[in-house]
C-alpha positions as a Python dict, from the first residue, in 0.01 Angstrom:
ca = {
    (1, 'X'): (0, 0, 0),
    (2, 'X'): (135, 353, -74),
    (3, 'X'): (183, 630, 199),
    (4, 'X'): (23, 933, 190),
    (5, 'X'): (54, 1271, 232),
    (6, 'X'): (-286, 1367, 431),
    (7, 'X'): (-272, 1734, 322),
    (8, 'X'): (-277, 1676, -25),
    (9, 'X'): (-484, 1390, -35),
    (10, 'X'): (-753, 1603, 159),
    (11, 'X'): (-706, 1858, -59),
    (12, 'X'): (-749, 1671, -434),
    (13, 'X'): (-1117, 1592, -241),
    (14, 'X'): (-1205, 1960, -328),
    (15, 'X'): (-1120, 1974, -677),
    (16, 'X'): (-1400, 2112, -876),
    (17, 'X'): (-1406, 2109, -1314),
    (18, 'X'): (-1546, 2458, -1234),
    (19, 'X'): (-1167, 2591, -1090),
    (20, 'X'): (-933, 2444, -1377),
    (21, 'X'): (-617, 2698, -1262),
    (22, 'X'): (-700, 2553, -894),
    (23, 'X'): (-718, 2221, -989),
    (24, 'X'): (-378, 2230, -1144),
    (25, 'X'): (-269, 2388, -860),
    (26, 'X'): (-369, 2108, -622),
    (27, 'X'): (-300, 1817, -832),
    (28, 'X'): (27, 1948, -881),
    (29, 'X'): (87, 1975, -486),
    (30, 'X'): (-37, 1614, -473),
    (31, 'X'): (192, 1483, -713),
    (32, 'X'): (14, 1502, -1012),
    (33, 'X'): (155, 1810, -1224),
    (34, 'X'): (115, 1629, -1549),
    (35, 'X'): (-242, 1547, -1487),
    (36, 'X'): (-274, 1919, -1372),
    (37, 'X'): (-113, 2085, -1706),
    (38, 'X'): (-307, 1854, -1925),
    (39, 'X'): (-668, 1970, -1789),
    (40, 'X'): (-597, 2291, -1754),
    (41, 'X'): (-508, 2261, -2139),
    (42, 'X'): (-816, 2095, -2243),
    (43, 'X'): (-1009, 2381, -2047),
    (44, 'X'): (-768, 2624, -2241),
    (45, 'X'): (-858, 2483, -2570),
    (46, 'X'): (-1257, 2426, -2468),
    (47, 'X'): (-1233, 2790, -2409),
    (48, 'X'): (-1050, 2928, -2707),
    (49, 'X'): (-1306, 2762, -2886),
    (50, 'X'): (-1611, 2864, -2728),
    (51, 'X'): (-1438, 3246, -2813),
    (52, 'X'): (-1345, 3142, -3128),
    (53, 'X'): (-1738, 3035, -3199),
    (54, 'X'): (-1857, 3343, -3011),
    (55, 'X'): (-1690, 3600, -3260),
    (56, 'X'): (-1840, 3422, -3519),
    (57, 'X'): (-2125, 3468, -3435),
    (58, 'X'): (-2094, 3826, -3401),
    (59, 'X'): (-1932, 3900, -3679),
    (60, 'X'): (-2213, 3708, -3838),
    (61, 'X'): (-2663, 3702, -3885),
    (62, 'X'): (-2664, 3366, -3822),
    (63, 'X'): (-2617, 3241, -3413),
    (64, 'X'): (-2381, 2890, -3382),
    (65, 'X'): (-2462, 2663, -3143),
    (66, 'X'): (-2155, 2520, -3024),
    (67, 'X'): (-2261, 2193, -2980),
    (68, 'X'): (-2328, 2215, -3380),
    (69, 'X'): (-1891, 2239, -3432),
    (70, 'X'): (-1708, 1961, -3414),
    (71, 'X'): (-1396, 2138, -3322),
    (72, 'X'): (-1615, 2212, -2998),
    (73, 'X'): (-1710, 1855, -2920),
    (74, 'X'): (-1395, 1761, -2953),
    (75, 'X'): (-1252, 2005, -2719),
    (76, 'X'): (-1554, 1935, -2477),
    (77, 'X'): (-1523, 1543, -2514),
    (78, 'X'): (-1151, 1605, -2425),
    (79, 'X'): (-1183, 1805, -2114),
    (80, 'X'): (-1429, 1526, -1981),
    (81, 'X'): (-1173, 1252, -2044),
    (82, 'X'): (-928, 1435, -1860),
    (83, 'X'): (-1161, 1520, -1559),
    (84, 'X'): (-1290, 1159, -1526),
    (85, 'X'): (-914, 1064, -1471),
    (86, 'X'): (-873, 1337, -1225),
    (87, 'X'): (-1201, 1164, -1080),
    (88, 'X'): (-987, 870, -1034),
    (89, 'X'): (-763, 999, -871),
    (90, 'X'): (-1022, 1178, -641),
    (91, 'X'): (-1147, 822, -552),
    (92, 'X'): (-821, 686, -433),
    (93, 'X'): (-759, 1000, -223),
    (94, 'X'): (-1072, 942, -57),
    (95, 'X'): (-1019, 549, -1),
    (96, 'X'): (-673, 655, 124),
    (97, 'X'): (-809, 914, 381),
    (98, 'X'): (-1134, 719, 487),
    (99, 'X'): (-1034, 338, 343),
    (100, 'X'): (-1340, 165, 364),
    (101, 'X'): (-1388, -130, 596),
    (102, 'X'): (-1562, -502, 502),
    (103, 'X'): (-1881, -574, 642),
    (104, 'X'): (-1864, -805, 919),
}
């Protein structure tokens, strides 16, 4: 079984999609920086994109829906891949910090 570092493992608990700059923040304190960079990169892109579609649309009559681009899925599908892994590792934090006990 691996040791762990309380602090951090409390602290991955309170990652939220929501915070991506925090979340890289505290996965990288936990160990995780690579994890960290890459969803804070899919957010990046996600967001460029939504921008990107936004102007657009401005600069345009007609209104995209972003869920209509495929460059925006894409980004969007990517970003959820990342934060299920992050989920992951949410999990074992939590069964490190509170490990769960058999039924008697």
């Amino acid at each position: 079984m691996q040791t762990v570092n309380r602090l951090p493992a409390a602290e991955l608990l309170a990652l939220a999609p929501q915070k991506p700059q925090v979340a890289n923040d505290i996965l990288r304190t936990a160990g995780h920086a690579e994890l960290g960079q890459e969803y804070l990169g899919a957010c990046n892109v996600l967001n460029n994109c939504s921008v990107a579609l936004l102007k657009i649309g401005l600069d345009s009559d007609d209104m995209i829906d972003p869920r209509q681009s495929p460059r925006f899925i894409a980004a969007a599908a990517r970003k959820a891949a990342v934060w299920q892994r992050i989920e992951a590792v949410k999990a074992a934090a939590q069964d490190q910090l509170f490990p769960r006990t058999k039924d008697l």
